[in-house]
Amino acid sequence: MNIERDLKRIAQQEACLRYTRFDASDAWRLGCRLQALAAERKASVAIEIRVNGQRLFFCAMPGATPSNEDWIRRKSHTVDHFRRSSYAVGLGLNRDQTTLEAKIGASTADFATHGGSFPIALTDSVCIGSVTVSGLPQRQDHALVVEALCDCLNQPLSSLALEE
């Protein structure tokens, strides 16, 4: 894994994977797409979509645990604060050899800089919420969200996926 290459690709994902508008119907379609992808892979994940602080979609797949919901809460707080994917924030901290606590005084009880939460942003660059997955290794959580967003936004996954 090359952190700089991944950070550039994630910035590209964040720039391309935007909605012109996003409402409860869009949240349902995105959540159902994530659920279908998770079911195909037999992934024991929890999925949440939040907009303006309101939960619009939640699903716990077989094998998901209550701790997945806590990870979702903490990952989505990271997106809410930074308006970036939780994976990008974590990779940036890793690159800079620091922690969120050292950088802004944030506690790991409230924030998680592991992959899996991605901003729901509008084309006018406004971040209105987050889509979050928890239960897989962090890079796979991030990749699952990106794949579902690509599907829903008719974007080519091949040009946006992180390299293996």
Coordinates of N, CA, C and O in Angstrom, one line a residue:
M1 N 0.8 -1.2 0.0 CA 0.0 0.0 0.0 C 0.9 1.2 0.0 O 1.8 1.3 0.8
N2 N 0.6 2.2 -0.9 CA 1.3 3.5 -1.0 C 0.3 4.5 -0.5 O -0.7 4.8 -1.1
I3 N 0.6 5.1 0.7 CA -0.3 6.1 1.3 C -0.6 7.3 0.4 O -1.7 7.7 0.3
E4 N 0.4 7.9 -0.2 CA 0.2 9.0 -1.0 C -0.7 8.7 -2.2 O -1.6 9.5 -2.5
R5 N -0.4 7.6 -2.8 CA -1.3 7.2 -4.0 C -2.7 6.9 -3.5 O -3.6 7.4 -4.2
D6 N -2.9 6.3 -2.4 CA -4.2 6.1 -1.9 C -4.9 7.4 -1.5 O -6.1 7.6 -1.8
L7 N -4.2 8.3 -0.9 CA -4.8 9.6 -0.6 C -5.2 10.4 -1.8 O -6.3 11.0 -1.8
K8 N -4.5 10.3 -2.9 CA -4.8 11.0 -4.1 C -6.1 10.3 -4.7 O -7.0 11.0 -5.2
R9 N -6.1 9.0 -4.7 CA -7.3 8.3 -5.2 C -8.5 8.6 -4.4 O -9.6 8.8 -5.0
I10 N -8.4 8.6 -3.1 CA -9.6 8.9 -2.2 C -10.0 10.3 -2.5 O -11.3 10.6 -2.6
A11 N -9.1 11.3 -2.7 CA -9.6 12.6 -3.0 C -10.3 12.6 -4.4 O -11.3 13.3 -4.5
Q12 N -9.9 11.8 -5.3 CA -10.6 11.7 -6.6 C -12.0 11.1 -6.3 O -13.0 11.5 -6.9
Q13 N -12.1 10.0 -5.5 CA -13.4 9.4 -5.2 C -14.3 10.5 -4.6 O -15.5 10.6 -5.0
E14 N -13.8 11.3 -3.6 CA -14.6 12.3 -2.9 C -15.1 13.4 -3.9 O -16.2 13.9 -3.8
A15 N -14.2 13.7 -4.9 CA -14.6 14.7 -5.9 C -15.7 14.1 -6.9 O -16.6 14.9 -7.3
C16 N -15.6 12.9 -7.2 CA -16.5 12.3 -8.3 C -17.8 11.7 -7.7 O -18.8 11.7 -8.4
L17 N -17.7 11.2 -6.5 CA -18.9 10.5 -6.0 C -19.8 11.5 -5.2 O -19.9 11.4 -4.0
R18 N -20.5 12.3 -5.9 CA -21.3 13.4 -5.4 C -22.7 13.3 -6.0 O -22.8 12.9 -7.2
Y19 N -23.7 13.7 -5.3 CA -25.1 13.7 -5.8 C -25.5 15.1 -6.1 O -25.0 16.1 -5.5
T20 N -26.4 15.3 -7.1 CA -26.9 16.6 -7.4 C -28.0 16.9 -6.3 O -28.1 18.1 -5.9
R21 N -28.6 15.9 -5.8 CA -29.5 16.0 -4.6 C -29.5 14.7 -3.9 O -29.2 13.7 -4.5
F22 N -29.9 14.7 -2.7 CA -29.9 13.4 -1.9 C -31.1 13.5 -0.9 O -31.1 14.4 -0.1
D23 N -32.0 12.5 -1.0 CA -33.1 12.5 -0.1 C -33.3 11.0 0.5 O -32.4 10.2 0.2
A24 N -34.4 10.8 1.2 CA -34.6 9.5 1.8 C -34.6 8.4 0.7 O -34.2 7.3 1.0
S25 N -35.2 8.7 -0.4 CA -35.2 7.6 -1.5 C -33.8 7.3 -2.0 O -33.6 6.1 -2.2
D26 N -33.0 8.3 -2.1 CA -31.6 8.0 -2.5 C -30.9 7.2 -1.4 O -30.1 6.3 -1.7
A27 N -31.1 7.5 -0.1 CA -30.5 6.8 1.0 C -31.0 5.3 0.9 O -30.2 4.4 1.2
W28 N -32.3 5.1 0.7 CA -32.8 3.7 0.6 C -32.1 3.0 -0.5 O -31.7 1.8 -0.3
R29 N -32.0 3.6 -1.7 CA -31.3 2.9 -2.9 C -29.9 2.6 -2.6 O -29.4 1.4 -2.8
L30 N -29.2 3.5 -2.0 CA -27.8 3.3 -1.6 C -27.6 2.2 -0.6 O -26.8 1.3 -0.7
G31 N -28.5 2.3 0.5 CA -28.4 1.3 1.5 C -28.8 -0.1 1.0 O -28.1 -1.1 1.4
C32 N -29.8 -0.2 0.2 CA -30.1 -1.5 -0.4 C -29.0 -2.0 -1.3 O -28.8 -3.3 -1.3
R33 N -28.3 -1.2 -2.0 CA -27.2 -1.6 -2.8 C -26.1 -2.2 -1.9 O -25.5 -3.2 -2.2
L34 N -25.8 -1.4 -0.9 CA -24.8 -1.9 0.1 C -25.2 -3.2 0.7 O -24.4 -4.2 0.8
Q35 N -26.4 -3.4 1.1 CA -26.9 -4.6 1.7 C -26.8 -5.8 0.7 O -26.4 -6.9 1.0
A36 N -27.1 -5.5 -0.6 CA -27.0 -6.6 -1.6 C -25.6 -7.0 -1.8 O -25.3 -8.2 -1.9
L37 N -24.7 -6.0 -1.9 CA -23.2 -6.3 -2.0 C -22.7 -7.1 -0.9 O -22.0 -8.1 -1.0
A38 N -23.1 -6.7 0.3 CA -22.7 -7.4 1.6 C -23.3 -8.9 1.6 O -22.6 -9.8 1.9
A39 N -24.5 -9.0 1.1 CA -25.1 -10.4 1.1 C -24.4 -11.3 0.1 O -24.2 -12.4 0.4
E40 N -24.1 -10.7 -1.1 CA -23.4 -11.5 -2.1 C -22.1 -12.0 -1.6 O -21.6 -13.1 -1.9
R41 N -21.4 -11.2 -0.7 CA -20.1 -11.6 -0.2 C -20.2 -12.2 1.2 O -19.1 -12.5 1.8
K42 N -21.4 -12.4 1.7 CA -21.6 -13.0 3.0 C -20.8 -12.2 4.1 O -20.1 -12.8 5.0
A43 N -20.8 -10.9 3.9 CA -20.1 -10.0 4.8 C -20.9 -9.6 6.0 O -22.0 -9.2 5.9
S44 N -20.3 -9.9 7.2 CA -21.0 -9.6 8.5 C -20.8 -8.1 8.8 O -19.9 -7.8 9.6
V45 N -21.5 -7.2 8.2 CA -21.3 -5.8 8.4 C -22.6 -5.2 8.9 O -23.7 -5.7 8.7
A46 N -22.4 -4.0 9.4 CA -23.6 -3.1 9.7 C -23.4 -1.9 8.8 O -22.3 -1.5 8.4
I47 N -24.5 -1.3 8.3 CA -24.5 -0.3 7.3 C -25.4 0.9 7.9 O -26.5 0.6 8.4
E48 N -25.0 2.1 7.7 CA -25.8 3.2 8.2 C -25.6 4.4 7.2 O -24.5 4.6 6.7
I49 N -26.7 5.1 6.9 CA -26.7 6.3 6.2 C -27.3 7.4 7.0 O -28.5 7.2 7.5
R50 N -26.6 8.5 7.2 CA -27.1 9.6 8.0 C -27.0 10.9 7.2 O -26.0 11.1 6.5
V51 N -28.1 11.7 7.3 CA -28.1 13.0 6.6 C -28.5 14.0 7.6 O -29.6 13.8 8.2
N52 N -27.8 15.1 7.7 CA -28.1 16.2 8.6 C -28.4 15.6 10.0 O -29.4 16.1 10.7
G53 N -27.6 14.6 10.5 CA -27.8 14.1 11.8 C -28.9 13.1 12.0 O -29.1 12.6 13.1
Q54 N -29.7 12.8 10.9 CA -30.8 11.9 11.0 C -30.4 10.6 10.3 O -30.0 10.6 9.2
R55 N -30.7 9.5 11.0 CA -30.5 8.1 10.4 C -31.6 7.9 9.4 O -32.8 7.8 9.7
L56 N -31.2 7.7 8.1 CA -32.1 7.4 7.1 C -32.1 5.9 6.7 O -33.1 5.4 6.1
F57 N -31.1 5.2 7.0 CA -31.0 3.8 6.7 C -30.0 3.1 7.7 O -29.0 3.6 8.1
F58 N -30.5 1.9 8.1 CA -29.6 1.1 9.0 C -29.9 -0.4 8.7 O -31.1 -0.8 8.6
C59 N -28.9 -1.2 8.6 CA -29.0 -2.6 8.4 C -27.9 -3.3 9.1 O -26.7 -2.9 8.9
A60 N -28.2 -4.4 9.8 CA -27.1 -5.2 10.4 C -27.3 -6.6 9.7 O -28.3 -7.2 9.8
M61 N -26.2 -7.0 9.0 CA -26.2 -8.3 8.3 C -26.0 -9.4 9.3 O -25.4 -9.1 10.4
P62 N -26.3 -10.6 9.0 CA -26.1 -11.7 9.9 C -24.6 -11.8 10.3 O -23.7 -11.6 9.4
G63 N -24.4 -11.9 11.6 CA -23.0 -11.9 12.1 C -22.5 -10.6 12.6 O -21.4 -10.5 13.2
A64 N -23.1 -9.5 12.2 CA -22.7 -8.2 12.7 C -23.0 -8.1 14.2 O -23.9 -8.8 14.7
T65 N -22.2 -7.3 14.9 CA -22.3 -7.2 16.4 C -22.7 -5.8 16.8 O -22.5 -4.9 16.0
P66 N -23.1 -5.6 18.1 CA -23.3 -4.3 18.5 C -22.1 -3.4 18.5 O -22.2 -2.1 18.3
S67 N -20.9 -3.9 18.5 CA -19.7 -3.1 18.4 C -19.6 -2.5 17.0 O -19.0 -1.4 16.9
N68 N -20.2 -3.1 16.0 CA -20.1 -2.5 14.7 C -20.9 -1.2 14.7 O -20.5 -0.2 14.0
E69 N -22.0 -1.1 15.4 CA -22.8 0.1 15.5 C -22.0 1.2 16.2 O -22.1 2.4 15.7
D70 N -21.2 0.8 17.2 CA -20.4 1.8 17.8 C -19.3 2.3 16.9 O -19.0 3.5 16.8
W71 N -18.7 1.4 16.1 CA -17.7 1.8 15.1 C -18.3 2.8 14.1 O -17.7 3.8 13.7
I72 N -19.5 2.5 13.7 CA -20.2 3.4 12.7 C -20.4 4.8 13.3 O -20.1 5.8 12.7
R73 N -20.8 4.8 14.6 CA -21.0 6.1 15.2 C -19.6 6.9 15.2 O -19.6 8.1 14.9
R74 N -18.6 6.3 15.6 CA -17.3 7.0 15.7 C -16.7 7.3 14.3 O -16.1 8.4 14.1
K75 N -16.9 6.4 13.3 CA -16.4 6.7 12.0 C -17.2 7.9 11.4 O -16.6 8.8 10.8
S76 N -18.5 7.9 11.6 CA -19.3 8.9 11.0 C -19.0 10.3 11.7 O -19.1 11.3 11.0
H77 N -18.7 10.3 13.0 CA -18.3 11.5 13.6 C -17.0 12.1 12.9 O -16.9 13.3 12.8
T78 N -16.1 11.2 12.5 CA -14.9 11.7 11.8 C -15.3 12.4 10.5 O -14.8 13.5 10.2
V79 N -16.2 11.8 9.8 CA -16.6 12.4 8.5 C -17.3 13.7 8.8 O -17.1 14.7 8.1
D80 N -18.2 13.7 9.8 CA -18.9 15.0 10.1 C -17.9 16.1 10.4 O -18.1 17.2 10.0
H81 N -16.9 15.8 11.2 CA -15.9 16.8 11.6 C -15.0 17.3 10.4 O -14.8 18.4 10.2
F82 N -14.5 16.3 9.7 CA -13.5 16.7 8.6 C -14.0 16.8 7.2 O -13.4 17.3 6.3
R83 N -15.3 16.3 7.0 CA -15.9 16.3 5.7 C -15.1 15.6 4.7 O -15.0 15.9 3.5
R84 N -14.4 14.6 5.2 CA -13.5 13.6 4.4 C -13.9 12.2 4.8 O -14.4 12.0 5.9
S85 N -13.5 11.3 4.0 CA -13.7 9.9 4.4 C -12.8 9.6 5.6 O -11.7 10.1 5.8
S86 N -13.4 8.7 6.4 CA -12.6 8.3 7.6 C -11.3 7.6 7.3 O -10.3 7.8 8.0
Y87 N -11.3 6.9 6.1 CA -10.0 6.3 5.7 C -9.0 7.3 5.3 O -7.8 7.2 5.6
A88 N -9.4 8.4 4.6 CA -8.5 9.4 4.2 C -7.9 10.1 5.4 O -6.7 10.4 5.5
V89 N -8.7 10.4 6.4 CA -8.3 11.0 7.7 C -7.2 10.1 8.3 O -6.2 10.5 8.7
G90 N -7.6 8.8 8.5 CA -6.6 7.9 9.1 C -5.3 7.7 8.4 O -4.3 7.7 9.0
L91 N -5.4 7.6 7.0 CA -4.2 7.5 6.2 C -3.3 8.8 6.4 O -2.1 8.7 6.5
G92 N -3.9 9.9 6.4 CA -3.2 11.2 6.6 C -2.5 11.3 7.9 O -1.4 11.7 8.1
L93 N -3.2 10.8 9.0 CA -2.6 10.8 10.3 C -1.4 9.8 10.3 O -0.4 10.1 10.9
N94 N -1.6 8.6 9.7 CA -0.5 7.6 9.6 C 0.7 8.2 8.9 O 1.8 8.1 9.4
R95 N 0.4 8.9 7.8 CA 1.5 9.5 7.0 C 2.3 10.5 7.9 O 3.5 10.6 7.9
D96 N 1.5 11.3 8.6 CA 2.1 12.4 9.4 C 2.6 11.9 10.8 O 3.1 12.7 11.6
Q97 N 2.4 10.6 11.0 CA 2.8 10.0 12.3 C 2.3 10.7 13.5 O 3.0 11.0 14.5
T98 N 1.0 10.9 13.5 CA 0.3 11.5 14.6 C -1.1 10.8 14.8 O -1.4 9.8 14.1
T99 N -1.8 11.3 15.8 CA -3.1 10.7 16.1 C -4.1 11.9 16.1 O -3.8 13.1 16.2
L100 N -5.4 11.5 16.1 CA -6.4 12.5 16.1 C -6.4 13.2 17.5 O -6.7 14.4 17.6
E101 N -6.1 12.5 18.5 CA -6.0 13.1 19.9 C -4.9 14.1 19.9 O -5.1 15.2 20.4
A102 N -3.7 13.8 19.4 CA -2.6 14.8 19.4 C -2.9 16.0 18.5 O -2.6 17.1 18.8
K103 N -3.6 15.7 17.4 CA -3.9 16.8 16.4 C -4.9 17.8 16.8 O -4.8 19.0 16.7
I104 N -6.1 17.2 17.2 CA -7.2 18.1 17.6 C -7.8 17.8 19.0 O -8.8 18.4 19.3
G105 N -7.2 16.9 19.7 CA -7.7 16.6 21.0 C -8.9 15.7 21.1 O -9.6 15.6 22.1
A106 N -9.2 15.0 19.9 CA -10.4 14.2 19.8 C -10.1 12.8 20.5 O -9.0 12.2 20.3
S107 N -11.1 12.3 21.2 CA -11.0 11.0 21.9 C -11.4 9.9 20.9 O -12.4 10.0 20.2
T108 N -10.7 8.7 21.1 CA -11.1 7.6 20.3 C -12.5 7.0 20.8 O -13.0 6.2 20.2
A109 N -12.9 7.5 21.9 CA -14.3 7.1 22.4 C -15.4 7.7 21.5 O -16.5 7.2 21.4
D110 N -15.0 8.8 20.8 CA -16.0 9.5 20.0 C -15.6 9.5 18.5 O -16.5 9.8 17.6
F111 N -14.4 9.3 18.1 CA -13.9 9.3 16.7 C -13.1 8.1 16.4 O -12.4 7.5 17.2
A112 N -13.3 7.6 15.1 CA -12.5 6.5 14.6 C -12.0 6.9 13.2 O -12.8 7.3 12.4
T113 N -10.7 6.7 13.1 CA -10.1 7.1 11.8 C -9.8 5.8 11.0 O -8.8 5.8 10.3
H114 N -10.7 4.9 11.0 CA -10.5 3.6 10.3 C -11.5 3.8 9.0 O -12.5 4.4 9.1
G115 N -11.1 3.1 8.0 CA -11.9 3.1 6.8 C -13.3 2.6 6.9 O -13.6 1.7 7.8
G116 N -14.2 3.2 6.1 CA -15.6 2.7 6.1 C -16.7 3.7 6.1 O -17.8 3.4 5.9
S117 N -16.3 5.0 6.4 CA -17.3 6.1 6.4 C -16.9 7.0 5.3 O -15.7 7.4 5.2
F118 N -17.9 7.4 4.5 CA -17.6 8.3 3.3 C -18.6 9.4 3.3 O -19.8 9.2 3.6
P119 N -18.2 10.6 3.0 CA -19.1 11.7 3.0 C -20.2 11.6 1.9 O -19.9 11.2 0.8
I120 N -21.4 11.9 2.2 CA -22.4 12.1 1.2 C -22.4 13.6 0.9 O -22.7 14.5 1.8
A121 N -21.9 13.9 -0.3 CA -21.7 15.3 -0.6 C -22.5 15.6 -1.9 O -22.8 14.8 -2.7
L122 N -22.9 16.9 -2.0 CA -23.6 17.4 -3.2 C -22.6 18.0 -4.1 O -21.5 18.4 -3.8
T123 N -23.0 18.1 -5.4 CA -22.1 18.6 -6.4 C -21.7 20.1 -6.1 O -20.6 20.5 -6.6
D124 N -22.4 20.8 -5.3 CA -22.0 22.1 -5.0 C -21.0 22.1 -3.8 O -20.8 23.1 -3.2
S125 N -20.5 20.9 -3.5 CA -19.4 20.7 -2.5 C -19.9 20.7 -1.0 O -19.1 20.7 -0.1
V126 N -21.2 20.7 -0.8 CA -21.8 20.7 0.5 C -21.8 19.2 1.0 O -22.4 18.4 0.3
C127 N -21.2 18.9 2.1 CA -21.3 17.6 2.8 C -22.5 17.6 3.7 O -22.6 18.4 4.6
I128 N -23.4 16.7 3.4 CA -24.7 16.7 4.1 C -24.8 15.5 5.0 O -25.8 15.4 5.8
G129 N -23.9 14.5 5.0 CA -24.0 13.3 5.8 C -22.9 12.3 5.5 O -21.9 12.7 5.0
S130 N -23.2 11.1 5.8 CA -22.2 10.0 5.6 C -22.9 8.7 5.4 O -24.0 8.5 5.8
V131 N -22.2 7.8 4.7 CA -22.6 6.4 4.5 C -21.4 5.6 5.1 O -20.3 5.9 4.8
T132 N -21.8 4.7 6.0 CA -20.8 4.0 6.8 C -21.0 2.5 6.8 O -22.2 2.1 7.0
V133 N -19.9 1.8 6.7 CA -20.0 0.3 6.8 C -18.9 -0.1 7.9 O -17.8 0.5 8.0
S134 N -19.3 -1.1 8.7 CA -18.4 -1.6 9.7 C -18.5 -3.1 9.8 O -19.6 -3.6 9.8
G135 N -17.4 -3.8 9.8 CA -17.4 -5.2 10.0 C -16.3 -5.9 9.3 O -15.9 -7.1 9.6
L136 N -15.7 -5.3 8.2 CA -14.6 -5.9 7.4 C -13.4 -5.1 7.8 O -13.4 -4.1 8.5
P137 N -12.2 -5.6 7.4 CA -11.0 -4.8 7.5 C -11.2 -3.4 6.9 O -12.0 -3.3 5.9
Q138 N -10.6 -2.4 7.5 CA -11.0 -1.0 7.1 C -10.9 -0.7 5.6 O -11.7 0.0 5.1
R139 N -9.9 -1.2 4.9 CA -9.8 -1.0 3.5 C -10.9 -1.6 2.7 O -11.4 -1.0 1.7
Q140 N -11.4 -2.8 3.2 CA -12.5 -3.4 2.5 C -13.8 -2.7 2.8 O -14.7 -2.6 2.0
D141 N -14.0 -2.2 4.1 CA -15.2 -1.4 4.4 C -15.2 -0.2 3.5 O -16.3 0.1 2.9
H142 N -14.1 0.5 3.3 CA -14.1 1.7 2.4 C -14.4 1.3 1.0 O -15.2 1.9 0.3
A143 N -13.8 0.2 0.5 CA -14.0 -0.3 -0.9 C -15.5 -0.6 -1.1 O -16.0 -0.4 -2.2
L144 N -16.1 -1.2 -0.2 CA -17.5 -1.6 -0.3 C -18.4 -0.4 -0.5 O -19.3 -0.3 -1.4
V145 N -18.2 0.7 0.3 CA -18.9 1.9 0.2 C -18.7 2.5 -1.2 O -19.6 3.0 -1.8
V146 N -17.4 2.6 -1.6 CA -17.1 3.2 -2.9 C -17.8 2.4 -4.0 O -18.3 3.1 -4.9
E147 N -17.8 1.1 -4.0 CA -18.4 0.3 -5.0 C -19.9 0.6 -5.1 O -20.4 0.8 -6.2
A148 N -20.6 0.7 -4.0 CA -22.0 1.0 -4.0 C -22.3 2.4 -4.5 O -23.2 2.6 -5.2
L149 N -21.5 3.4 -4.1 CA -21.6 4.7 -4.6 C -21.4 4.8 -6.1 O -22.2 5.4 -6.8
C150 N -20.4 4.1 -6.6 CA -20.2 4.0 -8.0 C -21.4 3.5 -8.7 O -21.8 4.0 -9.8
D151 N -21.9 2.4 -8.2 CA -23.1 1.8 -8.8 C -24.3 2.8 -8.9 O -25.0 2.9 -9.9
C152 N -24.5 3.4 -7.7 CA -25.7 4.3 -7.6 C -25.5 5.6 -8.4 O -26.5 6.2 -8.9
L153 N -24.3 6.0 -8.6 CA -24.0 7.3 -9.3 C -23.6 7.1 -10.8 O -23.1 8.0 -11.4
N154 N -23.6 5.8 -11.2 CA -23.2 5.5 -12.6 C -21.8 5.9 -12.9 O -21.5 6.5 -13.9
Q155 N -20.9 5.7 -12.0 CA -19.5 6.0 -12.1 C -18.7 4.7 -12.3 O -19.0 3.7 -11.7
P156 N -17.6 4.8 -13.1 CA -16.9 3.5 -13.3 C -16.0 3.2 -12.1 O -15.1 4.0 -11.8
L157 N -16.2 2.1 -11.5 CA -15.4 1.6 -10.4 C -14.0 1.4 -10.8 O -13.1 1.8 -10.0
S158 N -13.7 1.0 -12.0 CA -12.4 0.7 -12.4 C -11.4 1.9 -12.3 O -10.3 1.8 -12.0
S159 N -12.0 3.1 -12.5 CA -11.1 4.3 -12.5 C -11.1 4.9 -11.1 O -10.3 5.8 -10.8
L160 N -11.9 4.4 -10.1 CA -12.0 5.0 -8.8 C -11.5 4.1 -7.7 O -11.3 4.5 -6.6
A161 N -11.5 2.8 -7.9 CA -11.1 1.8 -6.9 C -9.7 2.0 -6.5 O -8.8 2.4 -7.3
L162 N -9.4 1.8 -5.2 CA -8.0 1.8 -4.7 C -7.3 0.6 -5.3 O -7.9 -0.5 -5.5
E163 N -6.0 0.7 -5.5 CA -5.3 -0.4 -6.1 C -5.1 -1.5 -5.0 O -5.1 -1.2 -3.8
E164 N -5.1 -2.7 -5.5 CA -5.0 -3.9 -4.5 C -3.6 -3.9 -3.9 O -2.6 -3.5 -4.4

